[in-house]
GROMACS .gro file of C-alpha atoms in nm:
model
  475
    1UNK     CA    1  -9.634   8.547  -3.708
    2UNK     CA    2  -9.288   8.524  -3.860
    3UNK     CA    3  -9.084   8.223  -3.747
    4UNK     CA    4  -8.735   8.300  -3.617
    5UNK     CA    5  -8.400   8.150  -3.715
    6UNK     CA    6  -8.193   8.002  -3.437
    7UNK     CA    7  -7.924   8.201  -3.260
    8UNK     CA    8  -7.674   7.930  -3.353
    9UNK     CA    9  -7.649   8.084  -3.702
   10UNK     CA   10  -7.512   8.410  -3.558
   11UNK     CA   11  -7.143   8.328  -3.581
   12UNK     CA   12  -7.161   8.213  -3.945
   13UNK     CA   13  -7.356   8.525  -4.037
   14UNK     CA   14  -7.105   8.754  -3.879
   15UNK     CA   15  -6.823   8.589  -4.073
   16UNK     CA   16  -7.010   8.647  -4.399
   17UNK     CA   17  -7.053   9.021  -4.346
   18UNK     CA   18  -6.817   9.274  -4.500
   19UNK     CA   19  -6.777   9.612  -4.334
   20UNK     CA   20  -6.854   9.893  -4.577
   21UNK     CA   21  -6.851  10.210  -4.373
   22UNK     CA   22  -6.785  10.353  -4.028
   23UNK     CA   23  -6.925  10.686  -3.916
   24UNK     CA   24  -6.860  10.888  -3.601
   25UNK     CA   25  -7.128  11.134  -3.499
   26UNK     CA   26  -7.123  11.322  -3.170
   27UNK     CA   27  -6.877  11.076  -3.017
   28UNK     CA   28  -7.110  10.786  -3.098
   29UNK     CA   29  -6.959  10.526  -3.329
   30UNK     CA   30  -7.201  10.384  -3.584
   31UNK     CA   31  -7.101  10.063  -3.755
   32UNK     CA   32  -7.256   9.995  -4.091
   33UNK     CA   33  -7.218   9.662  -4.265
   34UNK     CA   34  -7.317   9.502  -4.593
   35UNK     CA   35  -7.437   9.148  -4.535
   36UNK     CA   36  -7.434   8.848  -4.767
   37UNK     CA   37  -7.741   8.783  -4.977
   38UNK     CA   38  -7.801   8.458  -4.788
   39UNK     CA   39  -7.927   8.650  -4.484
   40UNK     CA   40  -8.231   8.836  -4.611
   41UNK     CA   41  -8.482   8.835  -4.324
   42UNK     CA   42  -8.522   9.167  -4.142
   43UNK     CA   43  -8.692   9.010  -3.840
   44UNK     CA   44  -8.395   8.775  -3.785
   45UNK     CA   45  -8.158   9.071  -3.796
   46UNK     CA   46  -8.351   9.246  -3.520
   47UNK     CA   47  -8.362   8.928  -3.313
   48UNK     CA   48  -7.982   8.928  -3.316
   49UNK     CA   49  -7.938   9.300  -3.255
   50UNK     CA   50  -8.188   9.356  -2.976
   51UNK     CA   51  -8.009   9.169  -2.691
   52UNK     CA   52  -7.690   9.356  -2.771
   53UNK     CA   53  -7.866   9.694  -2.763
   54UNK     CA   54  -8.053   9.604  -2.444
   55UNK     CA   55  -7.718   9.547  -2.274
   56UNK     CA   56  -7.588   9.873  -2.417
   57UNK     CA   57  -7.882  10.066  -2.266
   58UNK     CA   58  -7.844   9.885  -1.934
   59UNK     CA   59  -7.477   9.983  -1.918
   60UNK     CA   60  -7.559  10.346  -1.999
   61UNK     CA   61  -7.810  10.359  -1.713
   62UNK     CA   62  -7.577  10.185  -1.469
   63UNK     CA   63  -7.253  10.368  -1.550
   64UNK     CA   64  -7.377  10.712  -1.653
   65UNK     CA   65  -7.730  10.751  -1.519
   66UNK     CA   66  -7.638  11.050  -1.301
   67UNK     CA   67  -7.444  11.243  -1.566
   68UNK     CA   68  -7.608  11.580  -1.634
   69UNK     CA   69  -7.700  11.669  -1.991
   70UNK     CA   70  -7.764  12.039  -1.930
   71UNK     CA   71  -7.962  12.291  -1.731
   72UNK     CA   72  -8.333  12.361  -1.772
   73UNK     CA   73  -8.420  12.730  -1.789
   74UNK     CA   74  -8.749  12.912  -1.750
   75UNK     CA   75  -8.726  13.007  -2.118
   76UNK     CA   76  -8.722  12.639  -2.213
   77UNK     CA   77  -9.026  12.566  -1.999
   78UNK     CA   78  -9.218  12.858  -2.151
   79UNK     CA   79  -9.105  12.789  -2.510
   80UNK     CA   80  -9.244  12.445  -2.573
   81UNK     CA   81  -8.948  12.263  -2.409
   82UNK     CA   82  -8.734  12.384  -2.699
   83UNK     CA   83  -8.374  12.277  -2.670
   84UNK     CA   84  -8.430  12.034  -2.385
   85UNK     CA   85  -8.253  11.700  -2.425
   86UNK     CA   86  -8.514  11.458  -2.299
   87UNK     CA   87  -8.577  11.175  -2.548
   88UNK     CA   88  -8.399  10.863  -2.663
   89UNK     CA   89  -8.444  10.831  -3.041
   90UNK     CA   90  -8.213  10.581  -3.207
   91UNK     CA   91  -8.312  10.598  -3.572
   92UNK     CA   92  -8.198  10.951  -3.658
   93UNK     CA   93  -8.024  11.256  -3.516
   94UNK     CA   94  -8.070  11.617  -3.627
   95UNK     CA   95  -7.765  11.842  -3.626
   96UNK     CA   96  -7.836  12.219  -3.645
   97UNK     CA   97  -7.567  12.266  -3.909
   98UNK     CA   98  -7.543  11.933  -4.093
   99UNK     CA   99  -7.912  11.843  -4.092
  100UNK     CA  100  -8.059  11.498  -4.046
  101UNK     CA  101  -7.852  11.181  -4.023
  102UNK     CA  102  -8.021  10.844  -4.050
  103UNK     CA  103  -7.823  10.604  -3.828
  104UNK     CA  104  -7.523  10.828  -3.881
  105UNK     CA  105  -7.564  10.872  -4.257
  106UNK     CA  106  -7.644  11.207  -4.418
  107UNK     CA  107  -7.896  11.229  -4.701
  108UNK     CA  108  -7.623  11.248  -4.970
  109UNK     CA  109  -7.456  10.944  -4.813
  110UNK     CA  110  -7.788  10.756  -4.815
  111UNK     CA  111  -7.832  10.844  -5.180
  112UNK     CA  112  -7.488  10.700  -5.246
  113UNK     CA  113  -7.496  10.374  -5.048
  114UNK     CA  114  -7.861  10.265  -5.024
  115UNK     CA  115  -7.986  10.036  -5.304
  116UNK     CA  116  -8.185  10.200  -5.584
  117UNK     CA  117  -8.435  10.070  -5.836
  118UNK     CA  118  -8.194  10.153  -6.117
  119UNK     CA  119  -7.826  10.251  -6.138
  120UNK     CA  120  -7.776  10.609  -6.023
  121UNK     CA  121  -8.138  10.634  -5.912
  122UNK     CA  122  -8.291  10.754  -5.587
  123UNK     CA  123  -8.274  10.524  -5.282
  124UNK     CA  124  -8.553  10.276  -5.223
  125UNK     CA  125  -8.754  10.354  -4.906
  126UNK     CA  126  -8.736   9.985  -4.812
  127UNK     CA  127  -8.360  10.025  -4.785
  128UNK     CA  128  -8.399  10.315  -4.546
  129UNK     CA  129  -8.642  10.109  -4.335
  130UNK     CA  130  -8.377   9.836  -4.308
  131UNK     CA  131  -8.114  10.096  -4.217
  132UNK     CA  132  -8.330  10.260  -3.950
  133UNK     CA  133  -8.415   9.928  -3.788
  134UNK     CA  134  -8.072   9.764  -3.798
  135UNK     CA  135  -7.816  10.043  -3.833
  136UNK     CA  136  -7.677   9.852  -4.134
  137UNK     CA  137  -7.672   9.929  -4.502
  138UNK     CA  138  -7.869   9.651  -4.674
  139UNK     CA  139  -7.781   9.471  -4.994
  140UNK     CA  140  -8.008   9.496  -5.298
  141UNK     CA  141  -8.121   9.138  -5.235
  142UNK     CA  142  -8.221   9.220  -4.879
  143UNK     CA  143  -8.416   9.524  -4.998
  144UNK     CA  144  -8.589   9.325  -5.271
  145UNK     CA  145  -8.690   9.062  -5.014
  146UNK     CA  146  -8.826   9.328  -4.779
  147UNK     CA  147  -9.009   9.495  -5.067
  148UNK     CA  148  -9.178   9.165  -5.150
  149UNK     CA  149  -9.272   9.113  -4.785
  150UNK     CA  150  -9.432   9.458  -4.767
  151UNK     CA  151  -9.632   9.387  -5.083
  152UNK     CA  152  -9.754   9.061  -4.929
  153UNK     CA  153  -9.867   9.251  -4.619
  154UNK     CA  154 -10.042   9.521  -4.826
  155UNK     CA  155 -10.400   9.409  -4.777
  156UNK     CA  156 -10.678   9.626  -4.637
  157UNK     CA  157 -11.021   9.490  -4.548
  158UNK     CA  158 -11.342   9.647  -4.675
  159UNK     CA  159 -11.456   9.780  -4.338
  160UNK     CA  160 -11.157  10.017  -4.336
  161UNK     CA  161 -11.266  10.171  -4.665
  162UNK     CA  162 -11.628  10.181  -4.549
  163UNK     CA  163 -11.516  10.372  -4.238
  164UNK     CA  164 -11.353  10.632  -4.459
  165UNK     CA  165 -11.660  10.640  -4.684
  166UNK     CA  166 -11.873  10.737  -4.384
  167UNK     CA  167 -11.703  11.078  -4.393
  168UNK     CA  168 -11.806  11.352  -4.637
  169UNK     CA  169 -11.584  11.357  -4.946
  170UNK     CA  170 -11.505  11.720  -4.862
  171UNK     CA  171 -11.337  11.617  -4.533
  172UNK     CA  172 -10.971  11.712  -4.527
  173UNK     CA  173 -10.759  11.427  -4.666
  174UNK     CA  174 -10.554  11.409  -4.344
  175UNK     CA  175 -10.871  11.347  -4.141
  176UNK     CA  176 -10.973  11.070  -4.379
  177UNK     CA  177 -10.624  10.921  -4.369
  178UNK     CA  178 -10.603  10.919  -3.989
  179UNK     CA  179 -10.951  10.768  -3.972
  180UNK     CA  180 -10.841  10.484  -4.200
  181UNK     CA  181 -10.536  10.417  -3.983
  182UNK     CA  182 -10.757  10.401  -3.675
  183UNK     CA  183 -10.981  10.150  -3.850
  184UNK     CA  184 -10.679   9.927  -3.915
  185UNK     CA  185 -10.632   9.898  -3.538
  186UNK     CA  186 -10.895   9.624  -3.524
  187UNK     CA  187 -10.627   9.381  -3.644
  188UNK     CA  188 -10.354   9.486  -3.401
  189UNK     CA  189 -10.127   9.192  -3.316
  190UNK     CA  190  -9.988   9.382  -3.017
  191UNK     CA  191 -10.331   9.436  -2.869
  192UNK     CA  192 -10.413   9.065  -2.907
  193UNK     CA  193 -10.080   8.958  -2.755
  194UNK     CA  194 -10.115   9.200  -2.463
  195UNK     CA  195 -10.466   9.077  -2.391
  196UNK     CA  196 -10.328   8.721  -2.386
  197UNK     CA  197 -10.064   8.812  -2.127
  198UNK     CA  198  -9.746   8.832  -2.336
  199UNK     CA  199  -9.427   8.888  -2.132
  200UNK     CA  200  -9.289   9.241  -2.163
  201UNK     CA  201  -8.957   9.111  -2.295
  202UNK     CA  202  -9.150   8.998  -2.605
  203UNK     CA  203  -9.343   9.321  -2.663
  204UNK     CA  204  -9.126   9.409  -2.961
  205UNK     CA  205  -9.234   9.104  -3.163
  206UNK     CA  206  -9.607   9.184  -3.210
  207UNK     CA  207  -9.504   9.549  -3.237
  208UNK     CA  208  -9.283   9.449  -3.530
  209UNK     CA  209  -9.575   9.269  -3.693
  210UNK     CA  210  -9.808   9.566  -3.648
  211UNK     CA  211  -9.545   9.811  -3.766
  212UNK     CA  212  -9.462   9.631  -4.089
  213UNK     CA  213  -9.830   9.576  -4.157
  214UNK     CA  214  -9.898   9.945  -4.097
  215UNK     CA  215  -9.609  10.059  -4.319
  216UNK     CA  216  -9.729   9.823  -4.592
  217UNK     CA  217 -10.092   9.932  -4.573
  218UNK     CA  218 -10.081  10.310  -4.534
  219UNK     CA  219 -10.010  10.367  -4.907
  220UNK     CA  220 -10.333  10.179  -4.989
  221UNK     CA  221 -10.534  10.396  -4.750
  222UNK     CA  222 -10.361  10.715  -4.864
  223UNK     CA  223 -10.417  10.639  -5.232
  224UNK     CA  224 -10.780  10.544  -5.160
  225UNK     CA  225 -10.833  10.886  -5.003
  226UNK     CA  226 -10.673  11.059  -5.300
  227UNK     CA  227 -10.877  10.871  -5.559
  228UNK     CA  228 -11.194  10.919  -5.352
  229UNK     CA  229 -11.153  11.293  -5.316
  230UNK     CA  230 -10.999  11.392  -5.648
  231UNK     CA  231 -11.059  11.112  -5.902
  232UNK     CA  232 -11.422  11.020  -5.859
  233UNK     CA  233 -11.356  10.705  -5.660
  234UNK     CA  234 -11.178  10.519  -5.942
  235UNK     CA  235 -10.933  10.316  -5.736
  236UNK     CA  236 -10.613  10.148  -5.854
  237UNK     CA  237 -10.498   9.820  -5.695
  238UNK     CA  238 -10.148   9.723  -5.583
  239UNK     CA  239  -9.905   9.623  -5.859
  240UNK     CA  240  -9.708   9.329  -5.720
  241UNK     CA  241  -9.419   9.395  -5.956
  242UNK     CA  242  -9.338   9.740  -5.817
  243UNK     CA  243  -9.137   9.858  -5.516
  244UNK     CA  244  -9.286  10.059  -5.229
  245UNK     CA  245  -9.242  10.410  -5.369
  246UNK     CA  246  -9.328  10.321  -5.728
  247UNK     CA  247  -9.635  10.130  -5.613
  248UNK     CA  248  -9.762  10.426  -5.413
  249UNK     CA  249  -9.715  10.650  -5.717
  250UNK     CA  250  -9.896  10.392  -5.931
  251UNK     CA  251 -10.193  10.362  -5.693
  252UNK     CA  252 -10.225  10.740  -5.689
  253UNK     CA  253 -10.244  10.725  -6.069
  254UNK     CA  254  -9.895  10.841  -6.168
  255UNK     CA  255  -9.687  10.592  -6.370
  256UNK     CA  256  -9.430  10.837  -6.504
  257UNK     CA  257  -9.087  10.683  -6.420
  258UNK     CA  258  -8.962  11.023  -6.301
  259UNK     CA  259  -9.262  11.058  -6.069
  260UNK     CA  260  -9.183  10.712  -5.931
  261UNK     CA  261  -8.827  10.823  -5.869
  262UNK     CA  262  -8.954  11.138  -5.698
  263UNK     CA  263  -9.180  10.931  -5.474
  264UNK     CA  264  -8.888  10.708  -5.373
  265UNK     CA  265  -8.685  11.018  -5.284
  266UNK     CA  266  -8.978  11.190  -5.112
  267UNK     CA  267  -9.060  10.895  -4.885
  268UNK     CA  268  -8.695  10.840  -4.798
  269UNK     CA  269  -8.608  11.196  -4.698
  270UNK     CA  270  -8.938  11.259  -4.515
  271UNK     CA  271  -8.931  10.933  -4.318
  272UNK     CA  272  -8.767  11.052  -3.996
  273UNK     CA  273  -8.638  11.372  -3.835
  274UNK     CA  274  -8.530  11.265  -3.486
  275UNK     CA  275  -8.777  11.244  -3.199
  276UNK     CA  276  -8.854  11.599  -3.090
  277UNK     CA  277  -9.082  11.709  -3.374
  278UNK     CA  278  -9.455  11.702  -3.304
  279UNK     CA  279  -9.551  11.388  -3.497
  280UNK     CA  280  -9.254  11.177  -3.386
  281UNK     CA  281  -9.282  11.287  -3.024
  282UNK     CA  282  -9.657  11.230  -3.023
  283UNK     CA  283  -9.618  10.879  -3.158
  284UNK     CA  284  -9.350  10.804  -2.899
  285UNK     CA  285  -9.554  10.956  -2.615
  286UNK     CA  286  -9.871  10.766  -2.696
  287UNK     CA  287  -9.679  10.442  -2.748
  288UNK     CA  288  -9.512  10.483  -2.408
  289UNK     CA  289  -9.853  10.405  -2.258
  290UNK     CA  290  -9.832  10.071  -2.445
  291UNK     CA  291 -10.081  10.185  -2.703
  292UNK     CA  292 -10.033   9.976  -3.016
  293UNK     CA  293  -9.866  10.110  -3.334
  294UNK     CA  294 -10.197  10.195  -3.502
  295UNK     CA  295 -10.318  10.410  -3.212
  296UNK     CA  296  -9.974  10.569  -3.175
  297UNK     CA  297  -9.932  10.647  -3.544
  298UNK     CA  298 -10.286  10.785  -3.577
  299UNK     CA  299 -10.204  11.024  -3.292
  300UNK     CA  300  -9.883  11.121  -3.470
  301UNK     CA  301 -10.082  11.196  -3.787
  302UNK     CA  302 -10.308  11.431  -3.595
  303UNK     CA  303  -9.999  11.625  -3.487
  304UNK     CA  304  -9.860  11.618  -3.840
  305UNK     CA  305 -10.184  11.777  -3.964
  306UNK     CA  306 -10.110  12.104  -3.783
  307UNK     CA  307 -10.011  12.415  -3.984
  308UNK     CA  308  -9.689  12.452  -3.782
  309UNK     CA  309  -9.581  12.099  -3.874
  310UNK     CA  310  -9.673  11.881  -4.172
  311UNK     CA  311  -9.948  12.100  -4.311
  312UNK     CA  312  -9.681  12.356  -4.402
  313UNK     CA  313  -9.606  12.177  -4.731
  314UNK     CA  314  -9.964  12.247  -4.835
  315UNK     CA  315  -9.933  12.612  -4.735
  316UNK     CA  316  -9.612  12.664  -4.933
  317UNK     CA  317  -9.760  12.574  -5.270
  318UNK     CA  318 -10.077  12.774  -5.201
  319UNK     CA  319  -9.864  13.077  -5.111
  320UNK     CA  320  -9.648  13.038  -5.423
  321UNK     CA  321  -9.959  13.022  -5.640
  322UNK     CA  322 -10.090  13.336  -5.468
  323UNK     CA  323  -9.768  13.512  -5.571
  324UNK     CA  324  -9.833  13.417  -5.933
  325UNK     CA  325 -10.196  13.525  -5.914
  326UNK     CA  326 -10.095  13.872  -5.798
  327UNK     CA  327  -9.766  13.924  -5.981
  328UNK     CA  328  -9.792  13.702  -6.289
  329UNK     CA  329  -9.575  13.409  -6.399
  330UNK     CA  330  -9.272  13.622  -6.493
  331UNK     CA  331  -9.238  13.774  -6.149
  332UNK     CA  332  -8.923  13.978  -6.089
  333UNK     CA  333  -8.708  13.970  -5.777
  334UNK     CA  334  -8.830  14.319  -5.687
  335UNK     CA  335  -9.192  14.207  -5.711
  336UNK     CA  336  -9.106  13.907  -5.496
  337UNK     CA  337  -8.947  14.129  -5.232
  338UNK     CA  338  -9.261  14.344  -5.221
  339UNK     CA  339  -9.484  14.039  -5.187
  340UNK     CA  340  -9.269  13.889  -4.912
  341UNK     CA  341  -9.286  14.214  -4.716
  342UNK     CA  342  -9.660  14.228  -4.774
  343UNK     CA  343  -9.693  13.880  -4.626
  344UNK     CA  344  -9.480  13.965  -4.324
  345UNK     CA  345  -9.645  14.300  -4.261
  346UNK     CA  346  -9.979  14.121  -4.268
  347UNK     CA  347  -9.877  13.930  -3.957
  348UNK     CA  348  -9.809  13.606  -4.146
  349UNK     CA  349  -9.499  13.396  -4.201
  350UNK     CA  350  -9.341  13.307  -4.533
  351UNK     CA  351  -9.412  12.933  -4.550
  352UNK     CA  352  -9.120  12.705  -4.625
  353UNK     CA  353  -8.853  12.912  -4.452
  354UNK     CA  354  -8.704  12.865  -4.106
  355UNK     CA  355  -8.684  12.561  -3.880
  356UNK     CA  356  -8.705  12.492  -3.509
  357UNK     CA  357  -8.363  12.325  -3.498
  358UNK     CA  358  -8.177  12.376  -3.827
  359UNK     CA  359  -7.958  12.682  -3.868
  360UNK     CA  360  -7.868  12.630  -4.236
  361UNK     CA  361  -8.050  12.529  -4.553
  362UNK     CA  362  -8.234  12.203  -4.496
  363UNK     CA  363  -8.046  11.922  -4.679
  364UNK     CA  364  -8.387  11.779  -4.769
  365UNK     CA  365  -8.449  12.102  -4.960
  366UNK     CA  366  -8.109  12.072  -5.125
  367UNK     CA  367  -8.158  11.718  -5.255
  368UNK     CA  368  -8.500  11.812  -5.394
  369UNK     CA  369  -8.344  12.113  -5.564
  370UNK     CA  370  -8.084  11.882  -5.721
  371UNK     CA  371  -8.366  11.657  -5.842
  372UNK     CA  372  -8.536  11.958  -6.001
  373UNK     CA  373  -8.216  12.077  -6.167
  374UNK     CA  374  -8.175  11.731  -6.316
  375UNK     CA  375  -8.533  11.664  -6.428
  376UNK     CA  376  -8.728  11.992  -6.452
  377UNK     CA  377  -8.492  12.291  -6.471
  378UNK     CA  378  -8.731  12.495  -6.686
  379UNK     CA  379  -9.042  12.448  -6.472
  380UNK     CA  380  -9.182  12.797  -6.394
  381UNK     CA  381  -9.263  12.716  -6.031
  382UNK     CA  382  -8.915  12.572  -5.976
  383UNK     CA  383  -8.763  12.891  -6.116
  384UNK     CA  384  -8.982  13.091  -5.879
  385UNK     CA  385  -8.865  12.880  -5.584
  386UNK     CA  386  -8.506  12.945  -5.691
  387UNK     CA  387  -8.572  13.319  -5.686
  388UNK     CA  388  -8.729  13.291  -5.342
  389UNK     CA  389  -8.409  13.122  -5.223
  390UNK     CA  390  -8.226  13.442  -5.316
  391UNK     CA  391  -8.488  13.690  -5.195
  392UNK     CA  392  -8.637  13.559  -4.870
  393UNK     CA  393  -8.331  13.486  -4.647
  394UNK     CA  394  -8.192  13.844  -4.665
  395UNK     CA  395  -8.535  13.986  -4.575
  396UNK     CA  396  -8.579  13.750  -4.279
  397UNK     CA  397  -8.225  13.832  -4.168
  398UNK     CA  398  -8.309  14.201  -4.186
  399UNK     CA  399  -8.605  14.143  -3.954
  400UNK     CA  400  -8.361  14.024  -3.690
  401UNK     CA  401  -8.612  13.791  -3.522
  402UNK     CA  402  -8.552  13.473  -3.720
  403UNK     CA  403  -8.277  13.235  -3.608
  404UNK     CA  404  -8.285  13.044  -3.936
  405UNK     CA  405  -8.383  13.238  -4.251
  406UNK     CA  406  -8.305  12.947  -4.484
  407UNK     CA  407  -8.552  12.723  -4.670
  408UNK     CA  408  -8.672  12.396  -4.519
  409UNK     CA  409  -8.802  12.079  -4.681
  410UNK     CA  410  -9.152  12.221  -4.736
  411UNK     CA  411  -9.022  12.501  -4.959
  412UNK     CA  412  -8.961  12.260  -5.246
  413UNK     CA  413  -9.164  11.938  -5.229
  414UNK     CA  414  -9.493  12.084  -5.353
  415UNK     CA  415  -9.335  12.229  -5.666
  416UNK     CA  416  -9.196  11.889  -5.766
  417UNK     CA  417  -9.525  11.711  -5.706
  418UNK     CA  418  -9.713  11.981  -5.896
  419UNK     CA  419  -9.483  11.938  -6.197
  420UNK     CA  420  -9.578  11.572  -6.236
  421UNK     CA  421  -9.949  11.635  -6.203
  422UNK     CA  422 -10.016  11.592  -5.833
  423UNK     CA  423 -10.148  11.943  -5.803
  424UNK     CA  424 -10.386  11.906  -5.509
  425UNK     CA  425 -10.203  12.088  -5.229
  426UNK     CA  426 -10.453  11.982  -4.959
  427UNK     CA  427 -10.334  11.626  -5.010
  428UNK     CA  428  -9.961  11.686  -4.964
  429UNK     CA  429  -9.953  11.626  -4.589
  430UNK     CA  430 -10.090  11.274  -4.648
  431UNK     CA  431  -9.776  11.199  -4.851
  432UNK     CA  432  -9.574  11.324  -4.555
  433UNK     CA  433  -9.772  11.092  -4.329
  434UNK     CA  434  -9.706  10.785  -4.541
  435UNK     CA  435  -9.336  10.867  -4.530
  436UNK     CA  436  -9.329  10.930  -4.157
  437UNK     CA  437  -9.472  10.582  -4.087
  438UNK     CA  438  -9.128  10.436  -4.162
  439UNK     CA  439  -8.942  10.644  -3.902
  440UNK     CA  440  -9.205  10.641  -3.628
  441UNK     CA  441  -9.267  10.267  -3.653
  442UNK     CA  442  -8.894  10.187  -3.665
  443UNK     CA  443  -8.836  10.375  -3.341
  444UNK     CA  444  -9.147  10.225  -3.183
  445UNK     CA  445  -9.008   9.874  -3.237
  446UNK     CA  446  -8.692   9.982  -3.057
  447UNK     CA  447  -8.897  10.151  -2.781
  448UNK     CA  448  -9.052   9.811  -2.710
  449UNK     CA  449  -8.725   9.620  -2.750
  450UNK     CA  450  -8.542   9.848  -2.507
  451UNK     CA  451  -8.831   9.858  -2.261
  452UNK     CA  452  -8.850  10.238  -2.259
  453UNK     CA  453  -9.083  10.356  -1.983
  454UNK     CA  454  -9.401  10.560  -1.973
  455UNK     CA  455  -9.317  10.920  -2.059
  456UNK     CA  456  -9.414  11.146  -1.769
  457UNK     CA  457  -9.235  11.482  -1.748
  458UNK     CA  458  -9.298  11.716  -1.456
  459UNK     CA  459  -9.513  12.026  -1.512
  460UNK     CA  460  -9.531  12.342  -1.300
  461UNK     CA  461  -9.755  12.648  -1.272
  462UNK     CA  462  -9.660  13.009  -1.339
  463UNK     CA  463  -9.688  13.071  -0.965
  464UNK     CA  464  -9.437  12.794  -0.901
  465UNK     CA  465  -9.199  12.947  -1.155
  466UNK     CA  466  -9.237  13.297  -1.007
  467UNK     CA  467  -9.169  13.172  -0.653
  468UNK     CA  468  -8.877  12.960  -0.768
  469UNK     CA  469  -8.717  13.253  -0.951
  470UNK     CA  470  -8.768  13.490  -0.656
  471UNK     CA  471  -8.594  13.244  -0.427
  472UNK     CA  472  -8.311  13.199  -0.678
  473UNK     CA  473  -8.249  13.574  -0.700
  474UNK     CA  474  -8.276  13.634  -0.325
  475UNK     CA  475  -8.030  13.363  -0.227
   0.00000   0.00000   0.00000
């Protein structure tokens, strides 16, 4: 367990902080501060912040608990609860027009203010983890300290690998990955503390330990799966000189500096997407039963593995390659239009376009496009993706059934990975899973700190809905 610094240091710490940015999003003021390099421990930061946020939540419940947030319609009930406001998710907020904001910061703002491995480089995922947990922009020294701590936690015992090895090599990589995460659960600090009768006010502390251990260890499991399935079982150990994203790239077998930069960007932008998506909501739901972070995150991975969620990044690259197989590498826009219509008329969707919430081009797509323009402008698949950006939205708009015809994050990520040699599309969702550990675990720590209750929405039958609507129309 990590030992805590005394609260008496709080006043001196506050005096040493310099405010760097203030953001207002949906009438919620987010304060972001850069702290002195003398205060480097993430756990101590949370220990200071949590009492303040507990009081904030208590005041919200006391003063505004009866304020209505909207009306529930039959359409919402029958459409997967779409559009219902029903979750507290502190780490990020998704705006239909602006896209995702991490603690109030957009992706371009994160790229600007979060520490990078080199000047002008992509943000380090460790910096985003600090931001999601504290709401504060960390210094480079704080990020380096956290990076070292994660490396020190990055140990996986042999029985975890043996559990994965019990599966056929042909098993989908996501199944192998989720199995490895489940095997990690044996060492859950939360489970041990709960069995020993820990007070609920302290739940967040072993949850923090589990969460940082999980975040540190999932790249080892993910890279083990990759090397097992695609590289003949020739595994690569952790390099204790590298940061989180670069180390993951290294363990996969890719030491190209540009690939390391891509991995830093990929993990950062895929880490969180508010709480309503399948994987985030699943993790939150399972954790609300006081399941530990390993059980909760494994459940989230099983949701992420679905074709309508994380598996879509696999489907995009496979679809793009099918275009090339049928039309050739120098495909024209007219050929693309014909192939898109062929896909749609076959009762299928064009993967990588549309989103359940967004109503404009996904900013995660945009930042990946900017990366491609900078590093691989002549890549044939990138050029094809650029043509699709021009061809697909007008066709989907013409259909009249699609609320958002614009590309999402999945439309681009596979092309970038393919360029640097990670060509195995079936593996892509595992990369997504490693990234999503940062967001889901960050929120889970706050779930425990704020004492959020068991999630238990009310369900009804079709008969109940029919009777309710008849009464509503007859009155």
